[in-house]
Amino acid sequence: MSYNLLKGKKGIIFGALDENSIAWKTAERAHEEGAEFVLTNAPIAMRMGTINQLAEKTGSQIIPADATSVEDLENLVEKSMEILGGKLDFVLHSIGMSINVRKGRHYTDQKYDWTQKGTDVSAMSFHKVMQTLYKADAMNEWGSIVALTYMAAQRVFPDYNDMADNKAYLESIARSFGYFFGTDKKVRVNTISQSPTPTTAGSGVKGFEGFFSYAEKMSPLGNATALECADYTITLFSDLTKKVTLQNLFHDGGFSNMGVSTKIMEAFTKD
Amino acid sequence: MSYNLLKGKKGIIFGALDENSIAWKTAERAHEEGAEFVLTNAPIAMRMGTINQLAEKTGSQIIPADATSVEDLENLVEKSMEILGGKLDFVLHSIGMSINVRKGRHYTDQKYDWTQKGTDVSAMSFHKVMQTLYKADAMNEWGSIVALTYMAAQRVFPDYNDMADNKAYLESIARSFGYFFGTDKKVRVNTISQSPTPTTAGSGVKGFEGFFSYAEKMSPLGNATALECADYTITLFSDLTKKVTLQNLFHDGGFSNMGVSTKIMEAFTKD
Amino acid sequence: MSYNLLKGKKGIIFGALDENSIAWKTAERAHEEGAEFVLTNAPIAMRMGTINQLAEKTGSQIIPADATSVEDLENLVEKSMEILGGKLDFVLHSIGMSINVRKGRHYTDQKYDWTQKGTDVSAMSFHKVMQTLYKADAMNEWGSIVALTYMAAQRVFPDYNDMADNKAYLESIARSFGYFFGTDKKVRVNTISQSPTPTTAGSGVKGFEGFFSYAEKMSPLGNATALECADYTITLFSDLTKKVTLQNLFHDGGFSNMGVSTKIMEAFTKD
Amino acid sequence: MSYNLLKGKKGIIFGALDENSIAWKTAERAHEEGAEFVLTNAPIAMRMGTINQLAEKTGSQIIPADATSVEDLENLVEKSMEILGGKLDFVLHSIGMSINVRKGRHYTDQKYDWTQKGTDVSAMSFHKVMQTLYKADAMNEWGSIVALTYMAAQRVFPDYNDMADNKAYLESIARSFGYFFGTDKKVRVNTISQSPTPTTAGSGVKGFEGFFSYAEKMSPLGNATALECADYTITLFSDLTKKVTLQNLFHDGGFSNMGVSTKIMEAFTKD
């Protein structure tokens, strides 16, 4: 399937680890839709994943960058414009990590060095990416910047731990920077709040499987897949959504506006 | 511009009055994107407008229907499937009217017969349209239903009068019916909350021009036009947004998430 | 328990059916806190309930009024001021009814006469109450008007049927009229969005018991009781909340901001 | 004015700098309502302010604490329970600071060390306070924790700079920790989103005066004062709001639900 929605558009895609990644699917779809882009990820993530295959498949170059390092980001943006031959039309931020989650520290027993590191990687990195793009005047007018987020920013999911707060911080950065990027450069900035997705990162969260099934039963259309998220992201990179900005857009089969579904009540009252 | 996003898709478009209408622009864009559809409007609106030109231009047939009449809607849906040769993939509801607004009755001095009539035309009509489609099993799986709304449903715009409450009612109907349409038929239902738009209907509201300029200065990307709204609607009718449902989607250059802009503060403090 | 929070305040309380009613508890608590008030209900509700006992207990008079009848409301407001000897400081609207719910009509199979009647009783009545108060200039400055609502206005609870849309409409009326009541009369208008409550009305809803238990397990502090809602309402009638207006205030043990609780996940994964 | 709403209750109040502070007014009102409490502030803030006068007036002791230091907080909580003779019933967090704001760094030109420091002081400190209370089991059942915030967490106010993101982060922490504090200890956690307030801290923000006037004209009831905020906070510490938790409560004369007011449109169109 291809509509040439991104024909001639150039971009940077952060966070493609392996073929389960939303960023990976987005890269594949962006390629199909006619875009050219640079792939990037943290050096450590690159060693763990298989990004080279994606680069080959999509004819892309890879520039490693630690998204918490302004220096790395400046290098990334500069090199990307050289490689792609001009300014950028789209950027995808799909980065998140909590050491407290990884190490199994409960939310009421945080190690604050880890909390701070998670905030830097998961949220402040988005500010750093945008500040670097803004200062380098690297985005074309009517360009589009998207970050992936999760509804834990609005509502409590106990096992999501400090990532909930990181996502709230991230979504606020999208609004705050989106104002200046819109007013000064005519660039839009939005976040997509995606269903729980069995990516390599997501599946690692405690109790993921049970929760995935819960969300599936709660959502009128079921959970959204990584590929469907990629499709939706493509629409936000296209010229058909030029006036959508500062928004947090739920892509979740309807979960976000559910109080309870009949299927959940049935499972609940079966006991 | 065409991407063939709606190739082979069939639908019904309510509310195209004249070339300033969002529904009109959507019909033009849907036609360009490969869709076939039936146009409909209330008999009285058809006499005032120029819908025949649109029908000719887009190769569409017109079926008049009063959207508050279940009988008219049943006829519309049945005939549309006959004309288009099958079930529907998309429906646009772009209908709204307040007699209190038209007659200049203040919000604190409503004539309740008029209020009730406005609710019926502007909001309950959306339930009637969906109930008719649902009972006739007239939507294909992964079809998309969209209604146009305005942010007065969430926040106070004094001159918007009882249309604010009608839009809140409409958006609730989208969620409530969207649940059943999603669960039972895999059809998505969303509302688009559009910038103030100088349509023939919109411009008639008291103080429209001043407010349009205010919204323009508040929105980082400026107000969204009717054509841009049509573009956005096309993405919601396309196969790229299959898991977006029960949402109220702001298409407004960012207005909805603004507290105040620098331009507004400048205009305000100039006094 | 009494703090004299409403000493010298006068009001009208709609909707006390029997001792399970939130309005009943609010009347008792308002009496304890030093308020004087008139009780009112629809003639038919008065025959079913035991409001006379409440009147006796709280030293109140009863004025029957159909809240959809402007004439009845005008009489109520006029007589109340006579009885209480002056303008009003608080009004509680606790009225809701759906014939579709009562008669078991599914949301996708509404009888629209019934839908319209439910809208009139449950939501438009709130506009009528406020318009009557506003026109009669019956509220003291810094008075407080509260209506009870439910979170189905924001999120889908399938069995709540058309009451969901009625509550969305009601909450919008609170904002819209609250603007004019605030600006013109310095009166605040808010809605309280209460936990599912085993009132005589509430318990009648299909599947109430199961849902009550679900909400209990979802809410960090458990469901809020009718008495707790009365306590909260007292704070909104007091002089300590003068600048709270146009708000929809969740009083629900935290349910409204939950995605999922550990207890719900345990019940869900037990299968 | 006193209702004995907090008779016998014990607490800690953070952030009383001088008599313009909301925390100062809250301490005065809590004292009037019968509470006993410990006052605390950062050592540097204590040197700049006049907290000793407040301590004298309210019969309170002062324990200096840097709210970013877990060690200081542990000492504060332990000593407070000793001084007050038992567990705590309420805690007020009124702390915020951005070095980027102070030093005039634009939001698109952040110095990230400063950003991180602001996040630590303004938001993560709230987590640290709650984690310390939680681990020490220092709160009585049905205790109440409140933090002050601002609507920039939801909507863009360009001059609010990185404090907007800090407040979004803070509000998320309130929800996340509120879940565990509610479930495990029956303690409620809420934030109050207050009007712009001419405190010593607030007034320092660029363009504060113009913005204060803008908010005054936008809000149906005008801006809420520090004293009114103190009154509202008292209700949240009282036993009348036991089931309100995880909420962000707007205390702003209605600003938060305004699109535009007639007064603002008049000022705007005068040009």
JSON list of C-alpha atoms in Angstrom, two decimals, chain B residues 32-187:
[
{"chain": "B", "resi": 32, "resn": "GLU", "atom": "CA", "xyz": [-10.37, 14.02, -5.90]},
{"chain": "B", "resi": 33, "resn": "GLU", "atom": "CA", "xyz": [-9.26, 11.18, -3.62]},
{"chain": "B", "resi": 34, "resn": "GLY", "atom": "CA", "xyz": [-11.37, 8.67, -5.51]},
{"chain": "B", "resi": 35, "resn": "ALA", "atom": "CA", "xyz": [-14.52, 8.40, -3.42]},
{"chain": "B", "resi": 36, "resn": "GLU", "atom": "CA", "xyz": [-18.10, 8.15, -4.59]},
{"chain": "B", "resi": 37, "resn": "PHE", "atom": "CA", "xyz": [-20.82, 9.62, -2.42]},
{"chain": "B", "resi": 38, "resn": "VAL", "atom": "CA", "xyz": [-24.33, 10.91, -2.09]},
{"chain": "B", "resi": 39, "resn": "LEU", "atom": "CA", "xyz": [-24.92, 14.51, -1.09]},
{"chain": "B", "resi": 40, "resn": "THR", "atom": "CA", "xyz": [-27.74, 15.43, 1.24]},
{"chain": "B", "resi": 41, "resn": "ASN", "atom": "CA", "xyz": [-29.13, 18.46, 2.96]},
{"chain": "B", "resi": 42, "resn": "ALA", "atom": "CA", "xyz": [-32.39, 19.68, 4.40]},
{"chain": "B", "resi": 43, "resn": "PRO", "atom": "CA", "xyz": [-34.88, 20.71, 1.72]},
{"chain": "B", "resi": 44, "resn": "ILE", "atom": "CA", "xyz": [-34.84, 24.31, 2.95]},
{"chain": "B", "resi": 45, "resn": "ALA", "atom": "CA", "xyz": [-31.04, 24.47, 2.92]},
{"chain": "B", "resi": 46, "resn": "MET", "atom": "CA", "xyz": [-31.04, 23.10, -0.61]},
{"chain": "B", "resi": 47, "resn": "ARG", "atom": "CA", "xyz": [-33.24, 25.91, -1.83]},
{"chain": "B", "resi": 48, "resn": "MET", "atom": "CA", "xyz": [-30.89, 28.50, -0.32]},
{"chain": "B", "resi": 49, "resn": "GLY", "atom": "CA", "xyz": [-27.66, 26.97, -1.53]},
{"chain": "B", "resi": 50, "resn": "THR", "atom": "CA", "xyz": [-26.05, 25.78, -4.71]},
{"chain": "B", "resi": 51, "resn": "ILE", "atom": "CA", "xyz": [-25.62, 22.09, -4.04]},
{"chain": "B", "resi": 52, "resn": "ASN", "atom": "CA", "xyz": [-26.50, 21.18, -7.62]},
{"chain": "B", "resi": 53, "resn": "GLN", "atom": "CA", "xyz": [-23.23, 22.61, -8.84]},
{"chain": "B", "resi": 54, "resn": "LEU", "atom": "CA", "xyz": [-21.36, 20.45, -6.38]},
{"chain": "B", "resi": 55, "resn": "ALA", "atom": "CA", "xyz": [-23.27, 17.36, -7.44]},
{"chain": "B", "resi": 56, "resn": "GLU", "atom": "CA", "xyz": [-22.42, 18.02, -11.05]},
{"chain": "B", "resi": 57, "resn": "LYS", "atom": "CA", "xyz": [-18.77, 18.70, -10.33]},
{"chain": "B", "resi": 58, "resn": "THR", "atom": "CA", "xyz": [-18.34, 15.54, -8.28]},
{"chain": "B", "resi": 59, "resn": "GLY", "atom": "CA", "xyz": [-20.65, 13.26, -10.27]},
{"chain": "B", "resi": 60, "resn": "SER", "atom": "CA", "xyz": [-22.87, 12.80, -7.24]},
{"chain": "B", "resi": 61, "resn": "GLN", "atom": "CA", "xyz": [-26.56, 12.40, -6.73]},
{"chain": "B", "resi": 62, "resn": "ILE", "atom": "CA", "xyz": [-28.50, 14.46, -4.20]},
{"chain": "B", "resi": 63, "resn": "ILE", "atom": "CA", "xyz": [-31.08, 13.01, -1.82]},
{"chain": "B", "resi": 64, "resn": "PRO", "atom": "CA", "xyz": [-32.84, 15.65, 0.28]},
{"chain": "B", "resi": 65, "resn": "ALA", "atom": "CA", "xyz": [-33.37, 14.69, 3.91]},
{"chain": "B", "resi": 66, "resn": "ASP", "atom": "CA", "xyz": [-34.41, 16.44, 7.05]},
{"chain": "B", "resi": 67, "resn": "ALA", "atom": "CA", "xyz": [-31.85, 15.03, 9.49]},
{"chain": "B", "resi": 68, "resn": "THR", "atom": "CA", "xyz": [-34.35, 15.19, 12.34]},
{"chain": "B", "resi": 69, "resn": "SER", "atom": "CA", "xyz": [-36.71, 12.85, 10.49]},
{"chain": "B", "resi": 70, "resn": "VAL", "atom": "CA", "xyz": [-35.98, 9.16, 10.97]},
{"chain": "B", "resi": 71, "resn": "GLU", "atom": "CA", "xyz": [-38.15, 8.43, 7.97]},
{"chain": "B", "resi": 72, "resn": "ASP", "atom": "CA", "xyz": [-36.13, 10.75, 5.74]},
{"chain": "B", "resi": 73, "resn": "LEU", "atom": "CA", "xyz": [-32.91, 9.22, 7.04]},
{"chain": "B", "resi": 74, "resn": "GLU", "atom": "CA", "xyz": [-34.08, 5.68, 6.39]},
{"chain": "B", "resi": 75, "resn": "ASN", "atom": "CA", "xyz": [-34.92, 6.66, 2.85]},
{"chain": "B", "resi": 76, "resn": "LEU", "atom": "CA", "xyz": [-31.56, 8.39, 2.45]},
{"chain": "B", "resi": 77, "resn": "VAL", "atom": "CA", "xyz": [-29.56, 5.41, 3.65]},
{"chain": "B", "resi": 78, "resn": "GLU", "atom": "CA", "xyz": [-31.48, 2.89, 1.60]},
{"chain": "B", "resi": 79, "resn": "LYS", "atom": "CA", "xyz": [-31.29, 4.97, -1.59]},
{"chain": "B", "resi": 80, "resn": "SER", "atom": "CA", "xyz": [-27.64, 5.76, -1.06]},
{"chain": "B", "resi": 81, "resn": "MET", "atom": "CA", "xyz": [-26.73, 2.08, -0.91]},
{"chain": "B", "resi": 82, "resn": "GLU", "atom": "CA", "xyz": [-28.71, 1.50, -4.09]},
{"chain": "B", "resi": 83, "resn": "ILE", "atom": "CA", "xyz": [-27.04, 4.36, -5.92]},
{"chain": "B", "resi": 84, "resn": "LEU", "atom": "CA", "xyz": [-23.54, 3.54, -4.72]},
{"chain": "B", "resi": 85, "resn": "GLY", "atom": "CA", "xyz": [-23.99, -0.20, -5.10]},
{"chain": "B", "resi": 86, "resn": "GLY", "atom": "CA", "xyz": [-23.20, -1.35, -1.60]},
{"chain": "B", "resi": 87, "resn": "LYS", "atom": "CA", "xyz": [-22.53, -0.44, 1.97]},
{"chain": "B", "resi": 88, "resn": "LEU", "atom": "CA", "xyz": [-20.92, 2.80, 3.06]},
{"chain": "B", "resi": 89, "resn": "ASP", "atom": "CA", "xyz": [-17.37, 3.54, 4.17]},
{"chain": "B", "resi": 90, "resn": "PHE", "atom": "CA", "xyz": [-17.76, 7.09, 5.43]},
{"chain": "B", "resi": 91, "resn": "VAL", "atom": "CA", "xyz": [-20.34, 9.61, 6.59]},
{"chain": "B", "resi": 92, "resn": "LEU", "atom": "CA", "xyz": [-19.84, 13.31, 7.32]},
{"chain": "B", "resi": 93, "resn": "HIS", "atom": "CA", "xyz": [-22.30, 15.10, 9.61]},
{"chain": "B", "resi": 94, "resn": "SER", "atom": "CA", "xyz": [-21.92, 18.86, 9.21]},
{"chain": "B", "resi": 95, "resn": "ILE", "atom": "CA", "xyz": [-25.21, 20.19, 10.53]},
{"chain": "B", "resi": 96, "resn": "GLY", "atom": "CA", "xyz": [-25.96, 22.81, 13.12]},
{"chain": "B", "resi": 97, "resn": "MET", "atom": "CA", "xyz": [-28.54, 25.49, 13.74]},
{"chain": "B", "resi": 98, "resn": "SER", "atom": "CA", "xyz": [-29.82, 27.50, 16.67]},
{"chain": "B", "resi": 99, "resn": "ILE", "atom": "CA", "xyz": [-33.01, 29.51, 16.41]},
{"chain": "B", "resi": 100, "resn": "ASN", "atom": "CA", "xyz": [-32.05, 31.41, 19.55]},
{"chain": "B", "resi": 101, "resn": "VAL", "atom": "CA", "xyz": [-28.89, 32.57, 17.77]},
{"chain": "B", "resi": 102, "resn": "ARG", "atom": "CA", "xyz": [-30.75, 33.44, 14.59]},
{"chain": "B", "resi": 103, "resn": "LYS", "atom": "CA", "xyz": [-33.41, 35.40, 16.40]},
{"chain": "B", "resi": 104, "resn": "GLY", "atom": "CA", "xyz": [-30.93, 37.11, 18.70]},
{"chain": "B", "resi": 105, "resn": "ARG", "atom": "CA", "xyz": [-32.22, 35.61, 21.96]},
{"chain": "B", "resi": 106, "resn": "HIS", "atom": "CA", "xyz": [-29.60, 35.91, 24.67]},
{"chain": "B", "resi": 107, "resn": "TYR", "atom": "CA", "xyz": [-28.40, 32.75, 26.41]},
{"chain": "B", "resi": 108, "resn": "THR", "atom": "CA", "xyz": [-30.00, 33.89, 29.66]},
{"chain": "B", "resi": 109, "resn": "ASP", "atom": "CA", "xyz": [-33.32, 34.48, 27.92]},
{"chain": "B", "resi": 110, "resn": "GLN", "atom": "CA", "xyz": [-33.87, 31.34, 25.90]},
{"chain": "B", "resi": 111, "resn": "LYS", "atom": "CA", "xyz": [-37.10, 30.40, 24.29]},
{"chain": "B", "resi": 112, "resn": "TYR", "atom": "CA", "xyz": [-37.13, 26.72, 25.12]},
{"chain": "B", "resi": 113, "resn": "ASP", "atom": "CA", "xyz": [-39.07, 25.55, 22.10]},
{"chain": "B", "resi": 114, "resn": "TRP", "atom": "CA", "xyz": [-36.27, 27.01, 20.04]},
{"chain": "B", "resi": 115, "resn": "THR", "atom": "CA", "xyz": [-33.60, 25.51, 22.27]},
{"chain": "B", "resi": 116, "resn": "GLN", "atom": "CA", "xyz": [-35.17, 22.09, 21.87]},
{"chain": "B", "resi": 117, "resn": "LYS", "atom": "CA", "xyz": [-35.42, 22.49, 18.11]},
{"chain": "B", "resi": 118, "resn": "GLY", "atom": "CA", "xyz": [-31.74, 23.48, 17.95]},
{"chain": "B", "resi": 119, "resn": "THR", "atom": "CA", "xyz": [-30.76, 20.44, 19.99]},
{"chain": "B", "resi": 120, "resn": "ASP", "atom": "CA", "xyz": [-32.72, 18.20, 17.69]},
{"chain": "B", "resi": 121, "resn": "VAL", "atom": "CA", "xyz": [-31.19, 19.61, 14.50]},
{"chain": "B", "resi": 122, "resn": "SER", "atom": "CA", "xyz": [-27.64, 20.07, 15.77]},
{"chain": "B", "resi": 123, "resn": "ALA", "atom": "CA", "xyz": [-27.07, 17.06, 18.00]},
{"chain": "B", "resi": 124, "resn": "MET", "atom": "CA", "xyz": [-29.85, 14.51, 18.19]},
{"chain": "B", "resi": 125, "resn": "SER", "atom": "CA", "xyz": [-29.76, 14.37, 14.38]},
{"chain": "B", "resi": 126, "resn": "PHE", "atom": "CA", "xyz": [-26.34, 12.76, 14.72]},
{"chain": "B", "resi": 127, "resn": "HIS", "atom": "CA", "xyz": [-27.80, 10.02, 16.87]},
{"chain": "B", "resi": 128, "resn": "LYS", "atom": "CA", "xyz": [-30.61, 9.56, 14.39]},
{"chain": "B", "resi": 129, "resn": "VAL", "atom": "CA", "xyz": [-28.17, 9.29, 11.48]},
{"chain": "B", "resi": 130, "resn": "MET", "atom": "CA", "xyz": [-26.09, 6.70, 13.32]},
{"chain": "B", "resi": 131, "resn": "GLN", "atom": "CA", "xyz": [-29.07, 4.71, 14.60]},
{"chain": "B", "resi": 132, "resn": "THR", "atom": "CA", "xyz": [-30.42, 4.54, 11.06]},
{"chain": "B", "resi": 133, "resn": "LEU", "atom": "CA", "xyz": [-27.07, 3.39, 9.68]},
{"chain": "B", "resi": 134, "resn": "TYR", "atom": "CA", "xyz": [-26.66, 0.89, 12.50]},
{"chain": "B", "resi": 135, "resn": "LYS", "atom": "CA", "xyz": [-30.09, -0.66, 12.18]},
{"chain": "B", "resi": 136, "resn": "ALA", "atom": "CA", "xyz": [-29.78, -0.90, 8.40]},
{"chain": "B", "resi": 137, "resn": "ASP", "atom": "CA", "xyz": [-26.30, -2.44, 8.84]},
{"chain": "B", "resi": 138, "resn": "ALA", "atom": "CA", "xyz": [-25.26, 0.10, 6.26]},
{"chain": "B", "resi": 139, "resn": "MET", "atom": "CA", "xyz": [-21.59, 0.62, 7.17]},
{"chain": "B", "resi": 140, "resn": "ASN", "atom": "CA", "xyz": [-18.72, -1.55, 6.00]},
{"chain": "B", "resi": 141, "resn": "GLU", "atom": "CA", "xyz": [-16.24, -2.76, 8.60]},
{"chain": "B", "resi": 142, "resn": "TRP", "atom": "CA", "xyz": [-13.56, -0.16, 9.31]},
{"chain": "B", "resi": 143, "resn": "GLY", "atom": "CA", "xyz": [-15.87, 2.55, 8.06]},
{"chain": "B", "resi": 144, "resn": "SER", "atom": "CA", "xyz": [-15.56, 6.04, 9.50]},
{"chain": "B", "resi": 145, "resn": "ILE", "atom": "CA", "xyz": [-18.16, 8.50, 10.73]},
{"chain": "B", "resi": 146, "resn": "VAL", "atom": "CA", "xyz": [-17.20, 12.12, 11.42]},
{"chain": "B", "resi": 147, "resn": "ALA", "atom": "CA", "xyz": [-19.18, 15.05, 12.80]},
{"chain": "B", "resi": 148, "resn": "LEU", "atom": "CA", "xyz": [-18.00, 18.64, 12.91]},
{"chain": "B", "resi": 149, "resn": "THR", "atom": "CA", "xyz": [-18.02, 20.45, 16.21]},
{"chain": "B", "resi": 150, "resn": "TYR", "atom": "CA", "xyz": [-16.61, 23.47, 17.97]},
{"chain": "B", "resi": 151, "resn": "MET", "atom": "CA", "xyz": [-14.56, 24.04, 21.11]},
{"chain": "B", "resi": 152, "resn": "ALA", "atom": "CA", "xyz": [-17.43, 25.91, 22.75]},
{"chain": "B", "resi": 153, "resn": "ALA", "atom": "CA", "xyz": [-18.37, 22.40, 23.87]},
{"chain": "B", "resi": 154, "resn": "GLN", "atom": "CA", "xyz": [-15.46, 22.60, 26.35]},
{"chain": "B", "resi": 155, "resn": "ARG", "atom": "CA", "xyz": [-14.95, 26.28, 26.97]},
{"chain": "B", "resi": 156, "resn": "VAL", "atom": "CA", "xyz": [-17.12, 29.38, 27.07]},
{"chain": "B", "resi": 157, "resn": "PHE", "atom": "CA", "xyz": [-17.47, 31.60, 24.01]},
{"chain": "B", "resi": 158, "resn": "PRO", "atom": "CA", "xyz": [-20.30, 33.91, 25.09]},
{"chain": "B", "resi": 159, "resn": "ASP", "atom": "CA", "xyz": [-21.75, 34.62, 21.64]},
{"chain": "B", "resi": 160, "resn": "TYR", "atom": "CA", "xyz": [-21.92, 30.97, 20.69]},
{"chain": "B", "resi": 161, "resn": "ASN", "atom": "CA", "xyz": [-25.08, 30.78, 22.79]},
{"chain": "B", "resi": 162, "resn": "ASP", "atom": "CA", "xyz": [-26.93, 27.48, 23.02]},
{"chain": "B", "resi": 163, "resn": "MET", "atom": "CA", "xyz": [-24.86, 26.00, 20.18]},
{"chain": "B", "resi": 164, "resn": "ALA", "atom": "CA", "xyz": [-22.18, 25.40, 22.83]},
{"chain": "B", "resi": 165, "resn": "ASP", "atom": "CA", "xyz": [-24.46, 23.01, 24.70]},
{"chain": "B", "resi": 166, "resn": "ASN", "atom": "CA", "xyz": [-25.61, 21.40, 21.46]},
{"chain": "B", "resi": 167, "resn": "LYS", "atom": "CA", "xyz": [-22.00, 20.68, 20.52]},
{"chain": "B", "resi": 168, "resn": "ALA", "atom": "CA", "xyz": [-21.28, 19.16, 23.95]},
{"chain": "B", "resi": 169, "resn": "TYR", "atom": "CA", "xyz": [-24.32, 16.95, 23.45]},
{"chain": "B", "resi": 170, "resn": "LEU", "atom": "CA", "xyz": [-23.16, 16.03, 19.95]},
{"chain": "B", "resi": 171, "resn": "GLU", "atom": "CA", "xyz": [-19.67, 15.07, 21.13]},
{"chain": "B", "resi": 172, "resn": "SER", "atom": "CA", "xyz": [-21.13, 12.87, 23.83]},
{"chain": "B", "resi": 173, "resn": "ILE", "atom": "CA", "xyz": [-23.31, 11.12, 21.27]},
{"chain": "B", "resi": 174, "resn": "ALA", "atom": "CA", "xyz": [-20.17, 10.46, 19.22]},
{"chain": "B", "resi": 175, "resn": "ARG", "atom": "CA", "xyz": [-18.57, 8.68, 22.17]},
{"chain": "B", "resi": 176, "resn": "SER", "atom": "CA", "xyz": [-21.69, 6.82, 23.26]},
{"chain": "B", "resi": 177, "resn": "PHE", "atom": "CA", "xyz": [-22.67, 5.57, 19.85]},
{"chain": "B", "resi": 178, "resn": "GLY", "atom": "CA", "xyz": [-19.04, 5.14, 18.85]},
{"chain": "B", "resi": 179, "resn": "TYR", "atom": "CA", "xyz": [-18.69, 2.48, 21.51]},
{"chain": "B", "resi": 180, "resn": "PHE", "atom": "CA", "xyz": [-21.49, 0.36, 20.06]},
{"chain": "B", "resi": 181, "resn": "PHE", "atom": "CA", "xyz": [-20.54, 1.05, 16.44]},
{"chain": "B", "resi": 182, "resn": "GLY", "atom": "CA", "xyz": [-16.98, 0.05, 17.25]},
{"chain": "B", "resi": 183, "resn": "THR", "atom": "CA", "xyz": [-17.73, -3.05, 19.27]},
{"chain": "B", "resi": 184, "resn": "ASP", "atom": "CA", "xyz": [-20.52, -4.36, 17.07]},
{"chain": "B", "resi": 185, "resn": "LYS", "atom": "CA", "xyz": [-19.54, -3.22, 13.58]},
{"chain": "B", "resi": 186, "resn": "LYS", "atom": "CA", "xyz": [-15.86, -2.18, 13.70]},
{"chain": "B", "resi": 187, "resn": "VAL", "atom": "CA", "xyz": [-16.82, 1.34, 12.64]}
]
